[in-house]
mmCIF file of C-alpha atoms and ligand atoms in Angstrom:
data_model
loop_
_atom_site.group_PDB
_atom_site.id
_atom_site.type_symbol
_atom_site.label_atom_id
_atom_site.label_comp_id
_atom_site.label_asym_id
_atom_site.label_seq_id
_atom_site.Cartn_x
_atom_site.Cartn_y
_atom_site.Cartn_z
ATOM 1 C CA UNK O 180 13.542 -15.761 13.133
ATOM 2 C CA UNK O 181 12.227 -14.736 9.709
ATOM 3 C CA UNK O 182 14.723 -13.713 6.984
ATOM 4 C CA UNK O 183 15.070 -9.966 6.559
ATOM 5 C CA UNK O 184 12.540 -8.165 4.310
ATOM 6 C CA UNK O 185 13.369 -4.637 3.089
ATOM 7 C CA UNK O 186 10.251 -2.601 2.312
ATOM 8 C CA UNK O 187 10.958 0.888 0.890
ATOM 9 C CA UNK O 188 8.200 3.377 1.713
ATOM 10 C CA UNK O 189 6.752 5.037 -1.414
ATOM 11 C CA UNK O 190 5.873 8.045 0.770
ATOM 12 C CA UNK O 191 9.519 9.115 0.347
ATOM 13 C CA UNK O 192 9.626 8.592 -3.438
ATOM 14 C CA UNK O 193 9.461 11.352 -6.053
ATOM 15 C CA UNK O 194 5.780 11.045 -7.000
ATOM 16 C CA UNK O 195 6.375 13.205 -10.088
ATOM 17 C CA UNK O 196 8.426 10.304 -11.440
ATOM 18 C CA UNK O 197 6.548 7.468 -9.781
ATOM 19 C CA UNK O 198 6.923 4.940 -12.603
ATOM 20 C CA UNK O 199 10.706 5.390 -12.766
ATOM 21 C CA UNK O 200 11.053 5.399 -8.965
ATOM 22 C CA UNK O 201 9.189 2.088 -8.641
ATOM 23 C CA UNK O 202 11.276 0.476 -11.375
ATOM 24 C CA UNK O 203 14.495 1.825 -9.814
ATOM 25 C CA UNK O 204 13.779 0.731 -6.239
ATOM 26 C CA UNK O 205 12.718 -2.745 -7.380
ATOM 27 C CA UNK O 206 15.896 -3.031 -9.483
ATOM 28 C CA UNK O 207 17.806 -1.882 -6.372
ATOM 29 C CA UNK O 208 16.568 -4.957 -4.474
ATOM 30 C CA UNK O 209 13.339 -4.025 -2.659
ATOM 31 C CA UNK O 210 11.508 -7.100 -1.342
ATOM 32 C CA UNK O 211 8.170 -5.325 -0.767
ATOM 33 C CA UNK O 212 6.891 -1.809 -1.453
ATOM 34 C CA UNK O 213 5.385 -0.106 1.598
ATOM 35 C CA UNK O 214 2.326 2.092 0.924
ATOM 36 C CA UNK O 215 1.473 4.627 3.651
ATOM 37 C CA UNK O 216 -2.230 5.454 3.393
ATOM 38 C CA UNK O 217 -3.140 8.376 5.688
ATOM 39 C CA UNK O 218 -6.583 9.929 6.208
ATOM 40 C CA UNK O 219 -5.734 13.053 8.202
ATOM 41 C CA UNK O 220 -7.709 11.690 11.189
ATOM 42 C CA UNK O 221 -5.710 8.789 12.652
ATOM 43 C CA UNK O 222 -2.521 10.728 11.836
ATOM 44 C CA UNK O 223 -1.857 14.406 11.210
ATOM 45 C CA UNK O 224 -1.347 14.105 7.448
ATOM 46 C CA UNK O 225 -3.174 13.078 4.300
ATOM 47 C CA UNK O 226 -1.106 11.030 1.837
ATOM 48 C CA UNK O 227 -2.901 8.964 -0.824
ATOM 49 C CA UNK O 228 -5.731 6.478 -1.309
ATOM 50 C CA UNK O 229 -6.804 3.467 -3.395
ATOM 51 C CA UNK O 230 -6.391 5.279 -6.732
ATOM 52 C CA UNK O 231 -2.732 6.070 -6.108
ATOM 53 C CA UNK O 232 -2.135 2.527 -4.840
ATOM 54 C CA UNK O 233 -3.779 1.156 -8.002
ATOM 55 C CA UNK O 234 -1.338 3.245 -10.056
ATOM 56 C CA UNK O 235 1.573 1.771 -8.094
ATOM 57 C CA UNK O 236 0.153 -1.734 -8.573
ATOM 58 C CA UNK O 237 0.032 -1.238 -12.346
ATOM 59 C CA UNK O 238 3.823 -0.740 -12.377
ATOM 60 C CA UNK O 239 5.115 -2.724 -9.409
ATOM 61 C CA UNK O 240 6.197 -6.368 -9.623
ATOM 62 C CA UNK O 241 7.009 -6.772 -5.904
ATOM 63 C CA UNK O 242 4.409 -7.439 -3.176
ATOM 64 C CA UNK O 243 2.594 -4.347 -1.875
ATOM 65 C CA UNK O 244 2.630 -3.842 1.895
ATOM 66 C CA UNK O 245 -0.331 -1.539 2.621
ATOM 67 C CA UNK O 246 -0.171 0.405 5.905
ATOM 68 C CA UNK O 247 -3.614 1.893 6.638
ATOM 69 C CA UNK O 248 -3.155 4.835 8.986
ATOM 70 C CA UNK O 249 -6.888 5.530 8.929
ATOM 71 C CA UNK O 250 -9.703 5.563 11.511
ATOM 72 C CA UNK O 251 -12.088 3.354 9.485
ATOM 73 C CA UNK O 252 -10.103 0.435 8.029
ATOM 74 C CA UNK O 253 -13.229 -1.721 8.464
ATOM 75 C CA UNK O 254 -14.888 0.367 5.744
ATOM 76 C CA UNK O 255 -11.953 0.963 3.386
ATOM 77 C CA UNK O 256 -9.769 -2.196 3.446
ATOM 78 C CA UNK O 257 -11.761 -3.883 0.569
ATOM 79 C CA UNK O 258 -10.650 -1.102 -1.790
ATOM 80 C CA UNK O 259 -7.049 -2.300 -1.380
ATOM 81 C CA UNK O 260 -7.843 -6.023 -1.396
ATOM 82 C CA UNK O 261 -7.019 -6.692 -5.054
ATOM 83 C CA UNK O 262 -3.597 -4.999 -4.966
ATOM 84 C CA UNK O 263 -2.360 -5.789 -1.446
ATOM 85 C CA UNK O 264 -0.008 -8.599 -0.433
ATOM 86 C CA UNK O 265 -0.805 -7.624 3.128
ATOM 87 C CA UNK O 266 -2.833 -4.938 4.885
ATOM 88 C CA UNK O 267 -1.874 -3.485 8.268
ATOM 89 C CA UNK O 268 -4.381 -1.577 10.396
ATOM 90 C CA UNK O 269 -3.955 0.409 13.621
ATOM 91 C CA UNK O 270 -5.181 -0.558 17.079
ATOM 92 C CA UNK O 271 -6.126 3.127 17.487
ATOM 93 C CA UNK O 272 -8.698 2.817 14.654
ATOM 94 C CA UNK O 273 -12.349 3.603 15.475
ATOM 95 C CA UNK O 274 -13.856 0.217 14.607
ATOM 96 C CA UNK O 275 -13.966 -3.387 15.753
ATOM 97 C CA UNK O 276 -10.268 -4.044 15.092
ATOM 98 C CA UNK O 277 -10.400 -7.782 15.840
ATOM 99 C CA UNK O 278 -13.347 -8.286 13.478
ATOM 100 C CA UNK O 279 -11.575 -6.289 10.749
ATOM 101 C CA UNK O 280 -8.404 -8.348 11.154
ATOM 102 C CA UNK O 281 -10.494 -11.512 10.789
ATOM 103 C CA UNK O 282 -12.284 -10.153 7.704
ATOM 104 C CA UNK O 283 -9.010 -9.250 5.956
ATOM 105 C CA UNK O 284 -7.491 -12.666 6.713
ATOM 106 C CA UNK O 285 -10.674 -14.417 5.556
ATOM 107 C CA UNK O 286 -10.182 -12.667 2.212
ATOM 108 C CA UNK O 287 -6.853 -14.474 1.895
ATOM 109 C CA UNK O 288 -4.757 -11.353 2.451
ATOM 110 C CA UNK O 289 -1.877 -11.160 4.951
ATOM 111 C CA UNK O 290 -2.903 -8.998 7.905
ATOM 112 C CA UNK O 291 -0.964 -6.828 10.315
ATOM 113 C CA UNK O 292 -1.601 -4.798 13.442
ATOM 114 C CA UNK O 293 0.249 -1.572 14.222
ATOM 115 C CA UNK O 294 0.459 0.804 17.181
ATOM 116 C CA UNK O 295 1.647 4.359 17.632
ATOM 117 C CA UNK O 296 4.594 5.150 19.935
ATOM 118 C CA UNK O 297 2.233 6.325 22.691
ATOM 119 C CA UNK O 298 0.148 3.138 22.699
ATOM 120 C CA UNK O 299 1.258 0.401 25.126
ATOM 121 C CA UNK O 300 2.159 -2.996 23.651
ATOM 122 C CA UNK O 301 -0.428 -4.600 25.959
ATOM 123 C CA UNK O 302 -3.194 -3.096 23.787
ATOM 124 C CA UNK O 303 -2.357 -5.444 20.888
ATOM 125 C CA UNK O 304 -1.478 -8.574 22.902
ATOM 126 C CA UNK O 305 -4.976 -10.124 22.605
ATOM 127 C CA UNK O 306 -4.812 -9.702 18.812
ATOM 128 C CA UNK O 307 -1.461 -11.396 18.194
ATOM 129 C CA UNK O 308 -2.978 -14.781 17.239
ATOM 130 C CA UNK O 309 -4.987 -13.021 14.506
ATOM 131 C CA UNK O 310 -2.076 -11.493 12.578
ATOM 132 C CA UNK O 311 0.750 -12.331 10.184
ATOM 133 C CA UNK O 312 2.666 -9.141 10.998
ATOM 134 C CA UNK O 313 3.160 -6.753 13.927
ATOM 135 C CA UNK O 314 4.226 -3.229 12.922
ATOM 136 C CA UNK O 315 5.948 -1.264 15.688
ATOM 137 C CA UNK O 316 5.988 2.438 14.738
ATOM 138 C CA UNK O 317 9.407 3.900 15.468
ATOM 139 C CA UNK O 318 8.250 7.452 14.727
ATOM 140 C CA UNK O 319 4.962 9.268 15.369
ATOM 141 C CA UNK O 320 3.172 8.251 12.142
ATOM 142 C CA UNK O 321 2.387 10.915 9.571
ATOM 143 C CA UNK O 322 5.644 11.984 7.995
ATOM 144 C CA UNK O 323 8.880 10.496 6.683
ATOM 145 C CA UNK O 324 12.313 11.783 7.655
ATOM 146 C CA UNK O 325 11.689 11.879 11.418
ATOM 147 C CA UNK O 326 14.223 10.717 14.046
ATOM 148 C CA UNK O 327 14.048 7.093 15.250
ATOM 149 C CA UNK O 328 12.419 6.550 18.671
ATOM 150 C CA UNK O 329 14.759 4.029 20.337
ATOM 151 C CA UNK O 330 12.330 3.630 23.259
ATOM 152 C CA UNK O 331 10.109 1.557 20.938
ATOM 153 C CA UNK O 332 12.650 -1.292 20.948
ATOM 154 C CA UNK O 333 11.064 -2.706 24.096
ATOM 155 C CA UNK O 334 7.889 -3.298 22.092
ATOM 156 C CA UNK O 335 9.908 -5.116 19.402
ATOM 157 C CA UNK O 336 11.385 -7.381 22.068
ATOM 158 C CA UNK O 337 7.963 -7.906 23.646
ATOM 159 C CA UNK O 338 6.580 -8.920 20.234
ATOM 160 C CA UNK O 339 9.452 -11.403 19.799
ATOM 161 C CA UNK O 340 8.958 -12.857 23.281
ATOM 162 C CA UNK O 341 5.190 -13.202 22.858
ATOM 163 C CA UNK O 342 5.718 -14.929 19.501
ATOM 164 C CA UNK O 343 7.972 -17.511 21.168
ATOM 165 C CA UNK O 344 5.863 -18.006 24.305
ATOM 166 C CA UNK O 345 2.599 -18.353 22.356
ATOM 167 C CA UNK O 346 4.194 -20.282 19.462
ATOM 168 C CA UNK O 347 3.002 -17.773 16.891
ATOM 169 C CA UNK O 348 4.686 -16.937 13.601
ATOM 170 C CA UNK O 349 4.047 -13.287 12.711
ATOM 171 C CA UNK O 350 6.711 -11.036 11.197
ATOM 172 C CA UNK O 351 7.941 -8.076 13.276
ATOM 173 C CA UNK O 352 8.150 -4.868 11.249
ATOM 174 C CA UNK O 353 9.577 -1.450 12.193
ATOM 175 C CA UNK O 354 8.720 1.754 10.399
ATOM 176 C CA UNK O 355 10.200 5.216 10.762
ATOM 177 C CA UNK O 356 13.770 6.519 10.885
ATOM 178 C CA UNK O 357 15.218 3.191 9.740
ATOM 179 C CA UNK O 358 18.795 3.239 8.418
ATOM 180 C CA UNK O 359 21.734 0.874 8.930
ATOM 181 C CA UNK O 360 22.304 1.901 12.552
ATOM 182 C CA UNK O 361 18.655 1.880 13.639
ATOM 183 C CA UNK O 362 17.999 -1.147 11.458
ATOM 184 C CA UNK O 363 20.727 -2.999 13.342
ATOM 185 C CA UNK O 364 19.206 -1.933 16.683
ATOM 186 C CA UNK O 365 15.804 -3.118 15.494
ATOM 187 C CA UNK O 366 17.127 -6.453 14.198
ATOM 188 C CA UNK O 367 18.945 -7.048 17.483
ATOM 189 C CA UNK O 368 15.690 -6.342 19.344
ATOM 190 C CA UNK O 369 13.854 -8.884 17.163
ATOM 191 C CA UNK O 370 12.609 -7.123 14.035
ATOM 192 C CA UNK O 371 12.817 -8.888 10.671
ATOM 193 C CA UNK O 372 10.934 -6.527 8.340
ATOM 194 C CA UNK O 373 12.361 -3.056 7.822
ATOM 195 C CA UNK O 374 10.413 -0.168 6.304
ATOM 196 C CA UNK O 375 12.653 2.653 5.104
ATOM 197 C CA UNK O 376 11.711 5.761 3.170
ATOM 198 C CA UNK O 377 14.245 8.578 3.220
ATOM 199 C CA UNK O 378 17.278 6.347 3.848
ATOM 200 C CA UNK O 379 16.543 4.561 0.552
ATOM 201 C CA UNK O 380 14.846 7.112 -1.728
ATOM 202 C CA UNK O 381 17.163 9.846 -0.422
ATOM 203 C CA UNK O 382 20.284 7.788 -1.092
ATOM 204 C CA UNK O 383 22.540 8.509 -4.109
ATOM 205 C CA UNK O 384 22.717 4.751 -4.681
ATOM 206 C CA UNK O 385 19.499 2.927 -3.705
ATOM 207 C CA UNK O 386 20.983 -0.518 -4.282
ATOM 208 C CA UNK O 387 23.848 0.256 -1.882
ATOM 209 C CA UNK O 388 21.340 1.604 0.669
ATOM 210 C CA UNK O 389 19.277 -1.604 0.470
ATOM 211 C CA UNK O 390 22.391 -3.790 0.661
ATOM 212 C CA UNK O 391 23.498 -1.854 3.747
ATOM 213 C CA UNK O 392 20.101 -2.358 5.385
ATOM 214 C CA UNK O 393 20.084 -6.053 4.515
ATOM 215 C CA UNK O 394 23.525 -6.409 6.071
ATOM 216 C CA UNK O 395 22.108 -5.742 9.533
ATOM 217 C CA UNK O 396 21.938 -9.524 9.771
ATOM 218 C CA UNK O 397 25.708 -9.771 9.590
ATOM 219 C CA UNK O 398 26.977 -10.128 13.185
HETATM 220 C C1 DX5 F 169 5.463 7.475 8.658
HETATM 221 C C2 DX5 F 169 5.373 6.326 7.679
HETATM 222 C C3 DX5 F 169 6.713 5.697 7.432
HETATM 223 C C4 DX5 F 169 7.655 6.651 6.795
HETATM 224 C C5 DX5 F 169 9.048 6.133 6.905
HETATM 225 O O1 DX5 F 169 4.190 7.760 9.106
HETATM 226 O O2 DX5 F 169 4.522 5.320 8.205
HETATM 227 O O3 DX5 F 169 6.578 4.543 6.593
HETATM 228 O O4 DX5 F 169 7.300 6.789 5.441
HETATM 229 O O5 DX5 F 169 9.850 7.116 6.367
HETATM 230 P P1 DX5 F 169 11.348 7.323 6.902
HETATM 231 O O6 DX5 F 169 12.044 6.012 6.622
HETATM 232 O O7 DX5 F 169 11.854 8.463 6.059
HETATM 233 O O8 DX5 F 169 11.260 7.627 8.358
HETATM 234 ZN ZN1 ZN F 170 4.317 3.057 7.155
#
């Protein structure tokens, strides 16, 4: 079981005060910063692209966890290569996903695969040996502040079981509606990497919010 990683999602930050928000969330204990890139095709929203992520990278000191919710990650992933600690792409993308995963890993960047709530876990099973991270979406991707979809926990458990059976070592990440309660549910199901947007950036005390999330380990 990997130690817990807390990855606040910049999507929920106040972009009008981006510099201060990055400094504050890192001081509050963030392990990674999660960057939700959306193209308006794979998901029903447009967020930001490489330029915004470059601006974050100029301020951030923690690893950047880039979540590409785009239909053509094969074409665009190189534009994030310099700044990314890891890059996660979606199985629903319109490209050769396996080849793109291999290309990203060959560039020496951590690589992840993600799936929407409506996509069966079986769709990503053949790709598990190619990744360092499996991202189980616990909301329909596109917006922060949505309610947690508890039905996705079976995919978290399936990812944990497959990792054991196939002696793999990827992290298991959840993303969407994560707070202490849902973080605990996710950890119990097998997750070790928690993305949280509104429960951290919306909290009066971000450090307390991160401590609370990290405490999900405590039995
Ligand atoms: C949703 C994004 C999530 C979202 C999480 O499409 O992928 O990362 O920002 O935000 P909260 O934690 O507010 O659900
Ligand atoms: Zn995300």
